Amino acid sequence: MPAVTIRNLSDETHCALRVRAAHHGRSTEVEIRDIIEIAVRPSERVKLGSLIAAIGREAELSSGDVEALQQKNRD
């Protein structure tokens, strides 16, 4: 499993992490790992259909555009 080293962390931040870890009843290392995992992982798995729909909305595709693309793929 990879290891990460964080350098130049202020004393105040390190102290706050220790206090937060103690409040949650765990080690500072486990607390930091949890903070990082929450920060980088989505809270729920994104389903493919939802992702495609979001891309279509962002690209401002209308229903007609989608139908035209589907028809073109059938030809």
Coordinates of C-alpha atoms in Angstrom, one line a residue:
M1 CA 0.0 0.0 0.0
P2 CA 1.4 3.4 -0.9
A3 CA 2.6 5.8 1.8
V4 CA 2.4 9.6 1.8
T5 CA 4.6 12.0 3.7
I6 CA 3.3 15.5 4.4
R7 CA 6.1 18.0 5.0
N8 CA 6.0 21.5 6.5
L9 CA 2.6 21.0 8.2
S10 CA 2.1 23.8 10.7
D11 CA 2.1 22.9 14.4
E12 CA -1.4 24.4 14.7
T13 CA -2.7 22.1 11.9
H14 CA -1.0 19.0 13.4
C15 CA -2.4 19.8 16.8
A16 CA -5.9 20.3 15.3
L17 CA -5.6 16.9 13.6
R18 CA -4.6 15.2 16.9
V19 CA -7.5 16.8 18.7
R20 CA -9.9 15.8 15.9
A21 CA -8.6 12.3 15.9
A22 CA -9.0 12.1 19.7
H23 CA -12.5 13.4 19.4
H24 CA -13.3 10.5 17.0
G25 CA -11.5 8.0 19.2
R26 CA -8.8 7.1 16.6
S27 CA -5.2 7.7 15.7
T28 CA -4.0 10.8 13.9
E29 CA -3.0 8.6 11.0
V30 CA -6.5 7.0 10.7
E31 CA -8.0 10.5 10.9
I32 CA -5.8 11.9 8.1
R33 CA -6.6 8.8 6.0
D34 CA -10.3 9.4 6.5
I35 CA -10.1 13.1 5.7
I36 CA -8.2 12.3 2.4
E37 CA -10.6 9.5 1.4
I38 CA -13.6 11.7 2.0
A39 CA -12.0 14.6 0.0
V40 CA -11.2 12.6 -3.1
R41 CA -13.9 9.9 -3.4
P42 CA -17.5 10.6 -4.5
S43 CA -20.0 10.1 -1.8
E44 CA -21.9 7.7 -4.0
R45 CA -21.1 5.8 -7.1
V46 CA -22.0 7.7 -10.3
K47 CA -23.9 5.4 -12.7
L48 CA -23.0 5.5 -16.3
G49 CA -26.5 6.7 -17.5
S50 CA -26.4 9.6 -15.1
L51 CA -22.9 10.5 -16.2
I52 CA -23.9 10.5 -19.9
A53 CA -27.0 12.6 -19.1
A54 CA -24.8 15.1 -17.2
I55 CA -22.4 15.3 -20.2
G56 CA -25.4 15.9 -22.5
R57 CA -26.7 18.7 -20.3
E58 CA -23.3 20.3 -20.1
A59 CA -23.0 20.1 -23.9
E60 CA -26.5 21.6 -24.1
L61 CA -27.8 18.7 -26.3
S62 CA -31.5 18.7 -26.9
S63 CA -33.7 15.6 -27.1
G64 CA -33.7 16.2 -30.9
D65 CA -29.9 16.2 -31.0
V66 CA -29.8 12.9 -29.1
E67 CA -32.4 11.3 -31.4
A68 CA -30.4 12.5 -34.4
L69 CA -27.2 11.0 -33.0
Q70 CA -29.0 7.7 -32.3
Q71 CA -30.5 7.6 -35.8
K72 CA -27.1 8.3 -37.3
N73 CA -25.6 5.4 -35.3
R74 CA -28.3 3.1 -36.6
D75 CA -27.5 3.9 -40.3

